[in-house]
Structures are given as C-alpha cells and as structure tokens.
Short mmCIF file of C-alpha atoms in Angstrom, two decimals:
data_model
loop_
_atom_site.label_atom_id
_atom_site.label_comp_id
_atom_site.label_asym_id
_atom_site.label_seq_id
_atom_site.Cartn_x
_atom_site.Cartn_y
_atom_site.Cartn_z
CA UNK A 1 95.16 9.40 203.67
CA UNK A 2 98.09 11.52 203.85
CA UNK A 3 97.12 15.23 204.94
CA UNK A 4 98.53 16.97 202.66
CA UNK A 5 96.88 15.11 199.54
CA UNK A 6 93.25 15.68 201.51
CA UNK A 7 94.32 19.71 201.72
CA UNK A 8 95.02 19.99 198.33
CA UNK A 9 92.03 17.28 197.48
CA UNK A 10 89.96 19.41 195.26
CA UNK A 11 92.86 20.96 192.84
CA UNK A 12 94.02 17.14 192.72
CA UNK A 13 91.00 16.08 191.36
CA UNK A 14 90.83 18.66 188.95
CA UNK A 15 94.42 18.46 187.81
CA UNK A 16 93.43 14.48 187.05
CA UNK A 17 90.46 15.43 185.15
CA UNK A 18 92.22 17.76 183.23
CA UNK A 19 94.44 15.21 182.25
CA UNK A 20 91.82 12.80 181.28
CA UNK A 21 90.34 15.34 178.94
CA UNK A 22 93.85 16.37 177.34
CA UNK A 23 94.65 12.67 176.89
CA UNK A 24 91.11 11.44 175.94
CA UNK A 25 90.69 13.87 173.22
CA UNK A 26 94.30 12.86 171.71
CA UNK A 27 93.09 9.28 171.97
CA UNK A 28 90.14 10.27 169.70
CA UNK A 29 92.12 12.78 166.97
CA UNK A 30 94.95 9.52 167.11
CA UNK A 31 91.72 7.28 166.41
CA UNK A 32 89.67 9.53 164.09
CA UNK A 33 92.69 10.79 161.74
CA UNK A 34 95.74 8.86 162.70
CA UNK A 35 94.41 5.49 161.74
CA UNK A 36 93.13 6.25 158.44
CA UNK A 37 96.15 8.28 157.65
CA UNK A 38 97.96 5.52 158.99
CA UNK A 39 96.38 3.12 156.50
CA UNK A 40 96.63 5.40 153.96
CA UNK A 41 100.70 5.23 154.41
CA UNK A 42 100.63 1.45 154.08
CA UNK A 43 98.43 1.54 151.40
CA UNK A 44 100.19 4.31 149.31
CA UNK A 45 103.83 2.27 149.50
CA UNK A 46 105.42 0.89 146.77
CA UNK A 47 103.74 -2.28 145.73
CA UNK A 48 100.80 -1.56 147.43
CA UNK A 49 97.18 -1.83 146.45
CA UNK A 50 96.57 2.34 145.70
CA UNK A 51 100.83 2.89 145.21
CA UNK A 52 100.78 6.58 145.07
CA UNK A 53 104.22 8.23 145.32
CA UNK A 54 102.53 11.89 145.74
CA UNK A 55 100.32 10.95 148.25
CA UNK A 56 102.68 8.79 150.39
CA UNK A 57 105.88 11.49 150.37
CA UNK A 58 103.42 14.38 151.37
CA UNK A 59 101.89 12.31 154.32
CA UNK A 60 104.97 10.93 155.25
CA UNK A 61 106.37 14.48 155.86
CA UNK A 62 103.72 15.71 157.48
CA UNK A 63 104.34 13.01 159.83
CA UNK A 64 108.22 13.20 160.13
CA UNK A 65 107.83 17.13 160.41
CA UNK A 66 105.12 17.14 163.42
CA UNK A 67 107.59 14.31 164.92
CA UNK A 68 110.77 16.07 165.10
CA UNK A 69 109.44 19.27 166.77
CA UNK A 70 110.58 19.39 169.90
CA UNK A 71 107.06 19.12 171.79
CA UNK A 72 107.42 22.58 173.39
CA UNK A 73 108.18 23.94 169.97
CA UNK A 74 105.04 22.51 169.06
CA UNK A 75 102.84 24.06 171.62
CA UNK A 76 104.36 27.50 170.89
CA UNK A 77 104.09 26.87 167.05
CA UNK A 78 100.99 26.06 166.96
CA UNK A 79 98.74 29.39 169.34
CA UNK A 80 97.94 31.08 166.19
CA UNK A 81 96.44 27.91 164.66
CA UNK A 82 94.78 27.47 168.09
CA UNK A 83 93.69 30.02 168.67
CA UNK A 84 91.82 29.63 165.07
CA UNK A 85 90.12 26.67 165.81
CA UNK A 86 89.52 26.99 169.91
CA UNK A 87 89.15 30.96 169.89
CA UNK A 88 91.54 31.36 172.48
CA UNK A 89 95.15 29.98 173.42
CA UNK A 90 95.03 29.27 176.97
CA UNK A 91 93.20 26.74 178.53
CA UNK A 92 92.67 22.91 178.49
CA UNK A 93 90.88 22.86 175.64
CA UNK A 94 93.77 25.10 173.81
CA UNK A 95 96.18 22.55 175.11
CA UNK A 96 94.26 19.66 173.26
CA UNK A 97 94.95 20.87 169.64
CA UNK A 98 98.72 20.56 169.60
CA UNK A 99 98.79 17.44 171.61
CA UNK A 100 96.18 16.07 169.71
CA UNK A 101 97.94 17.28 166.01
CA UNK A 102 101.44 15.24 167.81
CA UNK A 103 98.84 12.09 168.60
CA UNK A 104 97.95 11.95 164.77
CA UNK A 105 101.31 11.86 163.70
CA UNK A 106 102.44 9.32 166.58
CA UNK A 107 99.88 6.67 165.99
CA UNK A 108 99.51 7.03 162.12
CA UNK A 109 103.20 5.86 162.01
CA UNK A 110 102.55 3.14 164.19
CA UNK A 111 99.38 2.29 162.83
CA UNK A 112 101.58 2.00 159.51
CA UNK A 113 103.90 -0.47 161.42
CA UNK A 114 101.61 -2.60 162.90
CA UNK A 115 99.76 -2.99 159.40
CA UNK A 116 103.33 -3.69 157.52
CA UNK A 117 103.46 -7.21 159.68
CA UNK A 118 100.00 -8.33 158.26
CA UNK A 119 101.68 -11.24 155.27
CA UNK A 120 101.24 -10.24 151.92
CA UNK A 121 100.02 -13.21 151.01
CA UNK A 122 96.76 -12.07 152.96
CA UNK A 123 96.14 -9.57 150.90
CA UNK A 124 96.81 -11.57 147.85
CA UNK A 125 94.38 -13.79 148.76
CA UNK A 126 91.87 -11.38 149.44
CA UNK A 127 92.08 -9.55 146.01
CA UNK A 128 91.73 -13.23 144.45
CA UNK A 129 88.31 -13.63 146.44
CA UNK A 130 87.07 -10.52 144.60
CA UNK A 131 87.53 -8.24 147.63
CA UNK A 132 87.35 -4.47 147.14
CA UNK A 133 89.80 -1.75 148.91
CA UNK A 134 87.53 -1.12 151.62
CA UNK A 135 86.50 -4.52 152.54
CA UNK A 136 90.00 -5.86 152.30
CA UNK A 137 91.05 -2.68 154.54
CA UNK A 138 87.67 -3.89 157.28
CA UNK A 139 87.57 -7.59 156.79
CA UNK A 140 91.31 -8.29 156.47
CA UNK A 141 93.97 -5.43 157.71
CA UNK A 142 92.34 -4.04 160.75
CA UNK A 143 91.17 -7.99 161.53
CA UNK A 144 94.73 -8.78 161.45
CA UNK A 145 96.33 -6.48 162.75
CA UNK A 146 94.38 -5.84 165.88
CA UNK A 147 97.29 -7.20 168.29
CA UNK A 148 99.35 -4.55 166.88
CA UNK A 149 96.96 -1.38 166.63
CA UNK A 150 96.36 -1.72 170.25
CA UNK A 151 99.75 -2.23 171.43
CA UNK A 152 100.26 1.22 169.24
CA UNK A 153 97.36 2.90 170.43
CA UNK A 154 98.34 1.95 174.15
CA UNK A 155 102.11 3.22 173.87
CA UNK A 156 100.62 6.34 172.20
CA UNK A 157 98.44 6.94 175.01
CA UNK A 158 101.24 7.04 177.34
CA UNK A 159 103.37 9.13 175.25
CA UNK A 160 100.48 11.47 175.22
CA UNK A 161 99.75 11.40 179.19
CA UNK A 162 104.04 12.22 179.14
CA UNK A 163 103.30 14.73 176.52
CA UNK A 164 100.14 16.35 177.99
CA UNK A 165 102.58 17.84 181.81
CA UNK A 166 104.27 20.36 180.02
CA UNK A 167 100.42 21.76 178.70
CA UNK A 168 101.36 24.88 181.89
CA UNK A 169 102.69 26.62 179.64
CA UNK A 170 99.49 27.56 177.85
CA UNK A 171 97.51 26.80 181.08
CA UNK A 172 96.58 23.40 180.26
CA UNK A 173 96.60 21.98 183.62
CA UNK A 174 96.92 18.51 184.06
CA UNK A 175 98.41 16.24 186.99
CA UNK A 176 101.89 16.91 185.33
CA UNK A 177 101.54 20.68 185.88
CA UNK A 178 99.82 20.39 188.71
CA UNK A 179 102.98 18.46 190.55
CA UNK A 180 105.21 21.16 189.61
CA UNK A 181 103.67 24.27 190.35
CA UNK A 182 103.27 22.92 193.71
CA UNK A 183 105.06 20.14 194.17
CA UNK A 184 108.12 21.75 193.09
CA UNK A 185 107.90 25.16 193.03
CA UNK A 186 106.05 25.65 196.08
CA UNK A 187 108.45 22.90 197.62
CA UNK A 188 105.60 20.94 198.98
CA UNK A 189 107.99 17.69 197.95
CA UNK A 190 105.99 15.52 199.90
CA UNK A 191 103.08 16.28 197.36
CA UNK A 192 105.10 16.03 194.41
CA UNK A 193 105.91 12.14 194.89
CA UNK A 194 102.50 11.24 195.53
CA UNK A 195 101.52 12.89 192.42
CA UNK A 196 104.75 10.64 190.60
CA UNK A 197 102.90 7.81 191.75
CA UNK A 198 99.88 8.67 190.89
CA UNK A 199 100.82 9.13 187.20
CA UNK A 200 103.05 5.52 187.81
CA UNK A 201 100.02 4.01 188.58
CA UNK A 202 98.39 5.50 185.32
CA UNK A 203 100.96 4.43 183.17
CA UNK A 204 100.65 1.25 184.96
CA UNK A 205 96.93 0.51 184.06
CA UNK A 206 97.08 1.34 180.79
CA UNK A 207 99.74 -0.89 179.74
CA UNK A 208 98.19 -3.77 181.80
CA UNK A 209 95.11 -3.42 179.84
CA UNK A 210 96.57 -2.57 176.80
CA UNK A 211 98.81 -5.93 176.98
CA UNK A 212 96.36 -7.99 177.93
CA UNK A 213 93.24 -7.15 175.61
CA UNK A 214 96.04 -7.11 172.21
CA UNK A 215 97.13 -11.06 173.83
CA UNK A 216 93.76 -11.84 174.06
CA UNK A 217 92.76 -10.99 170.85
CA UNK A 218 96.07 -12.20 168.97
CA UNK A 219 94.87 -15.52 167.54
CA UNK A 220 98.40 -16.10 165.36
CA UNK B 1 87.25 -22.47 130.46
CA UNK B 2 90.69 -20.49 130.66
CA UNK B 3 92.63 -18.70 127.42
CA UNK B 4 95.61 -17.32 127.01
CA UNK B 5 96.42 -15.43 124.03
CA UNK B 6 99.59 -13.59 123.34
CA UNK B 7 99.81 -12.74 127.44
CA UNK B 8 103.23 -11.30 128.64
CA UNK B 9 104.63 -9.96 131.74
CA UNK B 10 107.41 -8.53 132.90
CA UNK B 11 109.02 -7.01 135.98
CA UNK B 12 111.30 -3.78 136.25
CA UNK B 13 113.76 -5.07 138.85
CA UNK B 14 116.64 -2.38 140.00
CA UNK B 15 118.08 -1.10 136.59
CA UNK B 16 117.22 -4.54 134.68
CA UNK B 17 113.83 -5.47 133.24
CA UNK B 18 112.75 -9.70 134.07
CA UNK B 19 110.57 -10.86 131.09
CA UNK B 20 109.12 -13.47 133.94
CA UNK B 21 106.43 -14.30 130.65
CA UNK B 22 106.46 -14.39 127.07
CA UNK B 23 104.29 -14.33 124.50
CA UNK B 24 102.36 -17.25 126.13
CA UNK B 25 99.50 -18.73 124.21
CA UNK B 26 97.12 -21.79 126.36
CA UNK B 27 93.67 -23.05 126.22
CA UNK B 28 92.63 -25.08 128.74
CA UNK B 29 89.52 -26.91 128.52
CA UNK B 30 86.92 -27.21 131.17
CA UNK B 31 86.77 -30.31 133.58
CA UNK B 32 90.83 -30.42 132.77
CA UNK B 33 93.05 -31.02 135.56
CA UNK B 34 95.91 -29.29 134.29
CA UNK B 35 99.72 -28.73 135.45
CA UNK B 36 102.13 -25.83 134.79
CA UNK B 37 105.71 -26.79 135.69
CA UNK B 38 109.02 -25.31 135.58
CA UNK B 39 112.20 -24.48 137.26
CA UNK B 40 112.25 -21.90 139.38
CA UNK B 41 112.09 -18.39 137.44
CA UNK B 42 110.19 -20.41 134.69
CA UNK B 43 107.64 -17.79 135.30
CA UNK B 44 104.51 -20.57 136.04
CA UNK B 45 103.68 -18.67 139.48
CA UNK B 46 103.00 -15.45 137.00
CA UNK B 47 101.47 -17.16 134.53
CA UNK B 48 99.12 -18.54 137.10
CA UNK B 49 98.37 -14.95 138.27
CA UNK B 50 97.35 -14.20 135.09
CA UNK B 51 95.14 -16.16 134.88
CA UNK B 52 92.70 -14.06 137.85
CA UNK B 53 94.35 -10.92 136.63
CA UNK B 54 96.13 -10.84 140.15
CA UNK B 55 98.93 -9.83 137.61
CA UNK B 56 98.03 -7.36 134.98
CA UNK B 57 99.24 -8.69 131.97
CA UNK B 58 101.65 -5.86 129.72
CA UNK B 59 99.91 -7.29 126.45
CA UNK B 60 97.48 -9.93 125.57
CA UNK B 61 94.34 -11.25 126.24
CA UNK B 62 93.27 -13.28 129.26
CA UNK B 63 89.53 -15.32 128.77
CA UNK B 64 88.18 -16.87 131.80
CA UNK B 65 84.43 -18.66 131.43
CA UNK B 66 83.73 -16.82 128.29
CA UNK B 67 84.66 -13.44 129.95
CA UNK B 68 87.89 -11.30 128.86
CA UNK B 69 88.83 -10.13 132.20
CA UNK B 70 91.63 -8.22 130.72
CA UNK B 71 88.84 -5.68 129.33
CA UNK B 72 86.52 -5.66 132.38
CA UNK B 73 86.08 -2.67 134.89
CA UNK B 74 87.49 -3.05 138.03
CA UNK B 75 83.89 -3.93 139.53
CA UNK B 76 83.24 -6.14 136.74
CA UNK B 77 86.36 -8.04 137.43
CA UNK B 78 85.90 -8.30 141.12
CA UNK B 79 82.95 -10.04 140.33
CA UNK B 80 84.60 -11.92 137.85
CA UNK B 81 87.09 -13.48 140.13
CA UNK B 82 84.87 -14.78 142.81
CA UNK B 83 83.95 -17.36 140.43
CA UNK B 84 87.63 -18.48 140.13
CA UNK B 85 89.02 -19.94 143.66
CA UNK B 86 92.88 -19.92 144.35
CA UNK B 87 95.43 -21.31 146.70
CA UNK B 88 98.09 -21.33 148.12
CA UNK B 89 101.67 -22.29 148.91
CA UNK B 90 101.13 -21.23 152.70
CA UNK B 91 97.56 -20.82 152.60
CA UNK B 92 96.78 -17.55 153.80
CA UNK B 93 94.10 -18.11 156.05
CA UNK B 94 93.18 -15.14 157.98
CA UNK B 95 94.88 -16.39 161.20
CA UNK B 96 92.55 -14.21 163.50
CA UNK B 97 89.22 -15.69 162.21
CA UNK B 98 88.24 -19.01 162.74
CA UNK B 99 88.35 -21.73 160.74
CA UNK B 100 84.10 -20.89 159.90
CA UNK B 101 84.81 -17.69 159.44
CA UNK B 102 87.43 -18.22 156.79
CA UNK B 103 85.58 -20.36 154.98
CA UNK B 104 82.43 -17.51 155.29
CA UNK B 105 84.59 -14.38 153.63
CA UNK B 106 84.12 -14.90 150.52
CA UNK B 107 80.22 -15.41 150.73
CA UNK B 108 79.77 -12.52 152.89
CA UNK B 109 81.69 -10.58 150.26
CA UNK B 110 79.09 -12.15 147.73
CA UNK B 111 76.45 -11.05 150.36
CA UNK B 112 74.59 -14.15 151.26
CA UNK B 113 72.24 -14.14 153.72
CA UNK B 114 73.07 -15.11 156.95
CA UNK B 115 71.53 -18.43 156.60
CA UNK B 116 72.28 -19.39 153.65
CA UNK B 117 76.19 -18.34 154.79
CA UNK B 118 76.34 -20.65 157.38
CA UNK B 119 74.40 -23.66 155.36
CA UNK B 120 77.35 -23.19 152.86
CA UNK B 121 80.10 -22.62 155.04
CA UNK B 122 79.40 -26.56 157.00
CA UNK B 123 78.90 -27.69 153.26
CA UNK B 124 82.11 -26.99 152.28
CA UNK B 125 83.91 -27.73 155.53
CA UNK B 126 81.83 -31.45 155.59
CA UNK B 127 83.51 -31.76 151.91
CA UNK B 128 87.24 -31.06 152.96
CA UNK B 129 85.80 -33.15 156.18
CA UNK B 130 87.23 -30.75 158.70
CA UNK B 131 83.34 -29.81 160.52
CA UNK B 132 84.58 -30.47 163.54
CA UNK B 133 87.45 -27.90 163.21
CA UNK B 134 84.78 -25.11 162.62
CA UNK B 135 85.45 -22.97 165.92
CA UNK B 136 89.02 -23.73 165.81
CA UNK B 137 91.65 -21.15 164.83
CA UNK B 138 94.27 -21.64 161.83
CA UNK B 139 97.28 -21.74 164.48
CA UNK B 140 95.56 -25.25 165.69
CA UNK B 141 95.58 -26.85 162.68
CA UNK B 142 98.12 -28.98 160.81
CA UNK B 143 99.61 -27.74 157.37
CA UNK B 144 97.48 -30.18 155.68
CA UNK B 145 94.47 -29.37 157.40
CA UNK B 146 95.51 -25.80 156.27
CA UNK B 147 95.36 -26.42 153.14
CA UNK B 148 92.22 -27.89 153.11
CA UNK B 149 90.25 -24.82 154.73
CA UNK B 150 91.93 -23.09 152.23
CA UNK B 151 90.19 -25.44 149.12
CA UNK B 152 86.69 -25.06 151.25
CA UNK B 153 87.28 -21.37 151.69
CA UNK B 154 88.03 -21.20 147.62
CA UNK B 155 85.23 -23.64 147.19
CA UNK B 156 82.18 -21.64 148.64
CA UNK B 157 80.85 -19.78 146.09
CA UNK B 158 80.99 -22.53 143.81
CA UNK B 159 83.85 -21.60 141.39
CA UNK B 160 83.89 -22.80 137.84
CA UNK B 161 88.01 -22.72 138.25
CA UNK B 162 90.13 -23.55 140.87
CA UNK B 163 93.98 -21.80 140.50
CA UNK B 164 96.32 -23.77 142.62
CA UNK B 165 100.15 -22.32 143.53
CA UNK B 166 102.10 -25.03 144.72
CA UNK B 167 99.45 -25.97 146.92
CA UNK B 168 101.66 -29.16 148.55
CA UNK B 169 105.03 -27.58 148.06
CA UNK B 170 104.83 -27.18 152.16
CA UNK B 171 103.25 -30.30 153.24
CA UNK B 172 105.11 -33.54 153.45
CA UNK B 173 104.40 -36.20 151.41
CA UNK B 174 101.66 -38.26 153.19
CA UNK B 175 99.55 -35.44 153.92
CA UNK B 176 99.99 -34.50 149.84
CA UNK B 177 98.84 -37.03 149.04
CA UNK B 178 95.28 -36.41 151.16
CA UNK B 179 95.47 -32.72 149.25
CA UNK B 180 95.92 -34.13 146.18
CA UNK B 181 92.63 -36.57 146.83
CA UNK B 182 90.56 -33.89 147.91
CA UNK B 183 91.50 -31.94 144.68
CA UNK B 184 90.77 -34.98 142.70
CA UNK B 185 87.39 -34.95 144.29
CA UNK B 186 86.60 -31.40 143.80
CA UNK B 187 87.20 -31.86 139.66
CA UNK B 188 85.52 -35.43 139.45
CA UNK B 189 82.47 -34.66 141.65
CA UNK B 190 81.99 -30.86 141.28
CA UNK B 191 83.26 -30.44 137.74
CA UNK B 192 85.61 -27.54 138.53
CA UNK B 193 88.63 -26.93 135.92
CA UNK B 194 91.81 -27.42 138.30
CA UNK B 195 95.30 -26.23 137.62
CA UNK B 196 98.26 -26.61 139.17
CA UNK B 197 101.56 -24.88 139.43
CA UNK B 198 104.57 -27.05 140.68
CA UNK B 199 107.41 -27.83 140.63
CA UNK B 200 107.25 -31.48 142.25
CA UNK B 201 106.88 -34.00 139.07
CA UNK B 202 105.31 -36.45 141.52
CA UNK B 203 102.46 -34.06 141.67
CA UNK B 204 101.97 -33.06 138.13
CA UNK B 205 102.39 -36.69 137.01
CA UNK B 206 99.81 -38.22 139.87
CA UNK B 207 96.70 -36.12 139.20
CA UNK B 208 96.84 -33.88 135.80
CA UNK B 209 95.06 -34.56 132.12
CA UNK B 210 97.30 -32.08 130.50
CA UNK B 211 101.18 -30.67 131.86
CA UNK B 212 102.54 -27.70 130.33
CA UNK B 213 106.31 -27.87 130.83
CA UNK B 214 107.79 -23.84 131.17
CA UNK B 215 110.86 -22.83 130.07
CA UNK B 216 112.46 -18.97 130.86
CA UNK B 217 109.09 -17.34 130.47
CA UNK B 218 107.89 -19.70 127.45
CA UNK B 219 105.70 -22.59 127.41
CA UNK B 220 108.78 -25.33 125.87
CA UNK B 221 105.28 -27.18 125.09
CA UNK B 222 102.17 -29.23 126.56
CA UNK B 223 101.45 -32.79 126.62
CA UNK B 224 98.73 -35.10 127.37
CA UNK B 225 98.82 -37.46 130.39
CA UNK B 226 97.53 -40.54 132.01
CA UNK B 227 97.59 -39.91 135.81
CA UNK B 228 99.10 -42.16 138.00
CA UNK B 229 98.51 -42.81 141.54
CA UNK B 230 100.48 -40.73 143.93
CA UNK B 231 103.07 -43.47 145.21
CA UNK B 232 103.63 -42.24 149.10
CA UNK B 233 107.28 -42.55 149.82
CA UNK B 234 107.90 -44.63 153.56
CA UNK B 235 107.11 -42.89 156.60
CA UNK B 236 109.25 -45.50 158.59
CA UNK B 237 111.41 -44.58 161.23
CA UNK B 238 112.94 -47.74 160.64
CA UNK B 239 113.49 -47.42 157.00
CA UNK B 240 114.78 -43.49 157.47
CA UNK B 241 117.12 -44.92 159.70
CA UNK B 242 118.48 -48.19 157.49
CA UNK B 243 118.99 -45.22 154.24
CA UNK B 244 121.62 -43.05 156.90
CA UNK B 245 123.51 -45.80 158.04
CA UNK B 246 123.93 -47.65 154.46
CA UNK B 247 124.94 -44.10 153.23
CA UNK B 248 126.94 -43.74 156.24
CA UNK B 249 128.80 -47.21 155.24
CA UNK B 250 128.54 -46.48 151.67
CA UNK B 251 131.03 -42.90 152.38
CA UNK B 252 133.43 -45.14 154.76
CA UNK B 253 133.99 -47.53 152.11
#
C-alpha cells in the first residue's frame, strides 16, 4: 500500500463514506419520487391512459427547470430551502437535498424513456383483460420495462457520484472533494490519482452490475 | 351476445376530423362465428374496439351479454370485459413473463386462488396444446405458437366472447390455418361467440357463419355463409421455384 494513501487512511475512508451517503440517499429520492413522477409523465401524454395536459406541462417543467441549472447554481439556489428542511446548510446531510432534488428530475425523465419503449399494444391488451391503472402500471409497465429502469437508474447513479464532488462548497465532503482539497490544492498529486482511480473503479462497478442484472432480466 | 346500435366514432386527426365509423347498427348472435371485413380505413379494427369499449363510442349504444357497457362505471366495465377475450395482430404477450405467466394475468387480475390459477392456466395451455412451452419465454416461440398463448391467455376466465383483430394477418399460411382450427375449436366445443376482423377473404370465407362486408365507416351489408375448408396454398420449394421461372419466361417472351 502506497504510504501516502495509509497516512491519509482515516480522512479516505471518511471522504468514501461520505460519498456513499450523498449518493445513496439520491438513489432513494430518484427511487421514491422520480419513478412515480416518472410514470406519471408517461401516463399524462397525449393518448395516454390518464392524458392530462395540466398535469404533464407542470411536471415536465419542473423537470426541464431543475435540469438546466447549472449544478452549482443548484446547490447555491437551493441553502434557504435547505436549510428549511435539514436546519442547517453545511454538511453532508445539507449536501443531500439539492443532489437528491437534481436525482428526481434525472431519473423521472429517464424513467419516462424507458417506459415510452414498452409497445402499445401491451397496454391495449391489458385494458381489454379488465386491468385497472395500477395493476397495468405493477403487472405490465414496470414488468416490462425493467431492462430499461435499471439501465436509467444505473447511469443516474453515476451522474450523481459526478454530481455529488463539487458538494465542498457547502461542506459536503465526499471522495470528489476530498481529492481536491488535498490532492490538488495541497499538491499532494500523488494522492490525487489514486483517488481518480478510486472513483474509476466506482464508476466501474456500478455499470458492470448495472449491465449485467438489466441483460439478465431482459427476456425480449 | 353482442349489439350495436347507432355506434359511431370518429378521430380528430391534425386539422381534419376521420369518421373511422358510422352510424353502425349489428347484432350478432351467440355461438356465431362472425367476420368483419374491409379495406383498409373501412373502420372494422374500430368497430371491433367497440365492441369491449377499448374505443369509447361518440354516440350509440354498445350491448355485450345482456350488459350496456356503454352505461357502466368504470369498475363495472372492467369487470365487464374480462368476460370478453381479445387478440391480436402481434399478440402482445408480455415478453418478460413466461409463457404460464401470460396465460395466469388475467386470473390473477380476477383473483383466483393460487391453485385454482395454476389448474386453469395448464387447462388452457393443454387446449392450445402448447404445455410443454409453459416455462418458456414469448421470444422462443414461433408466431403461430404466439398466437396461440395469446387465445389461452384470452381463454382463461372463460369468456362468453372472443374479439379477434386480424389474428393471422402475421402468420403464414400453414400455420393459419392451425389458428384458424384452434378457433374453430374454441366456438364448437366451448360455445364462445367468435369474431373476426380481416382483411384476408380466405379467412373470413373458411371459418365464419355470418361476414359483414365494411365500407368507409358503414356496414355496405351482412350475409350468411357456409364455411369452407381453409385450402393451404403449397409450401414447396419446388413449386415456389417452377412459379419464378415460368414468370421469368413468361416476361422474356
């Protein structure tokens, strides 16, 4: 082991838990709010089973709105509404709100995607069995379009771990901020590529399982 | 079983409306097999999806087993249709469920018990003869073999009416022909009312009591039929080969 990665050992592993929180909690808002507003975009479209032109403009502009913030923006946006729901503005936990508010918006539209591939004809067939909205969202939708939720779900999660290094600037911590506080700005270089790989190998994982558990399950 | 009264339909399409049906009266009796055809745009797909409401008629009344289903609550009507089955052109199976499973929707959205699901679902997968396909998944199977998951799927909780969309329009001909049996079967032996939009006359001629010819939206009118056997054109390589070259000769000539 490299000396300067057993010297700086302890902040490391902090840094990578921090991250793991940041990202894990986006992964659950993305899960918890994104997919059902996701759904509710599919469902709201024109020709769709609840069509509601209200309903669909206002979510999609919540979504293209939290999208084309610059993510920084965001983050700076966002302290007063923060600090509402955390109590304070600085912190890991503070840095989970706006990353987790861009995580809704990021999977809901991909969520949207992957269930605009499921044929129509499904669906037709399904309302000719007799089934209702939510069974035909459960037993039909979701059961289709599993391939595709996870492939969303697993670029989301990347986006979020790329998202989730510039959380310094409200003390979020995280490998990313970790690697340039010291890395760079303390000029420890050395220590700023091993952290680069140790976010490559990240990356790496979670598209590997991603990939694989969406091919297993794609039956098509 | 299944009538029609004063039922139209139409679509808004950019700035133009499409009457796709008209004024369309039809009664058709139970233990009929009857045909709707038409040229494309003849509006006998619609009409067909009137029939299970899948279309919401813009005026007149649709009565299905004694039930107006254009008056019912939306609960009421989902009930409603699981006693009318329906297929289709390209089947839509669920392609991520197996074949079992497909067949086991609709009961489990008629919540049978778990036993009595899976006593059904081999029931109606014995009739179509495809038990041995049970764990398989739809991207295994052949277009005919499709097709018939899809009849056993529509079959399982016993249906009074079967609603069929072109349901050989993407098969070839000899495996048609084992559709069209297996539909014959379900009407003679099960003593569902069958009918069938197409647009092949082979079809319509080989298996229905009653044809109702459709013309821009309008029914031009209905006649009574004696079926005739299916005829199955060749399936020999020889014989595909001996009708190219004669054409072949014919154009040289």
């Amino acid at each position: 082991m490299p000396e300067i990665i057993l010297k700086y050992q302890a902040e490391i592993w902090q840094s990578i838990g921090e991250t793991f929180v940041m990202v894990g909690i986006s992964i659950i808002a993305a899960l918890l709010i994104g997919l059902p507003i996701g759904t509710l975009l599919y469902l709201c479209r024109k020709g769709q089973l609840l069509e509601n032109r209200a309903l669909y403009s206002s979510l999609n502009v919540f979504v293209n709105i939290v999208r084309s913030f610059p993510f920084l923006l965001l983050v700076v946006f966002l302290i007063p509404f923060t600090r509402f729901i955390v109590g304070t503005a600085i912190g890991t936990m503070a840095a989970t709100i706006p990353l987790s508010i861009m995580a809704i918006a990021y999977y809901s539209r991909l969520v949207e995607q992957a269930l605009l591939e499921v044929p129509r004809g499904i669906i037709e067939s399904a309302v000719s069995m007799g089934a209702s909205v939510p069974e035909i969202i459960f037993k039909f939708l979701f059961l289709e379009a599993r391939s595709g939720l996870i492939l969303g779900l697993t670029t989301s999660t990347i986006s979020f771990i790329s998202y989730s290094t510039v959380m310094g600037i409200v003390g979020g911590g995280g490998v990313g901020d970790f690697a340039i506080r010291y890395g760079y700005q303390r000029f420890e270089t050395e220590l700023m590529i091993y952290m680069i790989i140790i976010m490559i190998f990240l990356v790496q994982t979670i598209q590997f399982t991603g990939t694989t558990i969406a091919k297993k399950l794609d039956k098509r | 079983m299944i009538s029609l009264h004063n039922v139209s339909k139409s679509y808004q399409q950019h700035q133009s409306i499409l009457q796709a049906v008209h004024l369309v009266s039809l009664n058709i009796d139970k233990g009929e097999i009857h045909g709707v055809i038409g040229a494309s745009g003849a509006g006998k797909s619609t009409l067909l999806r009137l029939m299970n409401v899948l279309e919401t008629p813009d005026e007149g009344t649709v009565m299905v087993n004694n039930q107006t289903l254009t008056t019912l609550s939306n609960r009421k009507l989902r009930e409603a249709r699981r006693s009318i089955g329906m297929i289709f052109q390209h089947f839509n199976l669920v392609a991520n469920k197996t074949v079992f499973d497909n067949v086991a929707v609709p009961l489990e959205l008629a919540s049978y018990s778990k036993k009595a699901k899976v006593e059904r679902v081999k029931e109606c997968l014995e009739f179509v003869g495809l038990r041995d396909k049970a764990h398989q998944y739809p991207a295994q199977l052949s277009g005919g073999q499709k097709q018939r998951v899809a009849i056993a799927r529509a079959l399982a909780n016993r249906p009074a009416v079967l609603l069929c969309d072109e349901p050989t329009s993407a098969l070839d001909p000899q495996t048609t022909a084992g559709i069209l049996d297996v539909l014959q079967t379900v009407n003679k032996e099960l003593g569902v009312t069958i009918v069938i939009v197409s647009h092949e006359m082979d079809v319509v001629k080989s298996i229905c009591d009653k044809v109702t010819v459709m013309e821009s939206g309008e029914i031009l009118k209905t006649v009574s039929i004696e079926p005739q056997a299916y005829v199955i054109p060749k399936n020999d390589p020889k014989w595909f080969l001996q009708q190219l070259t004669e054409k072949e000769r014919n154009s040289n000539a």
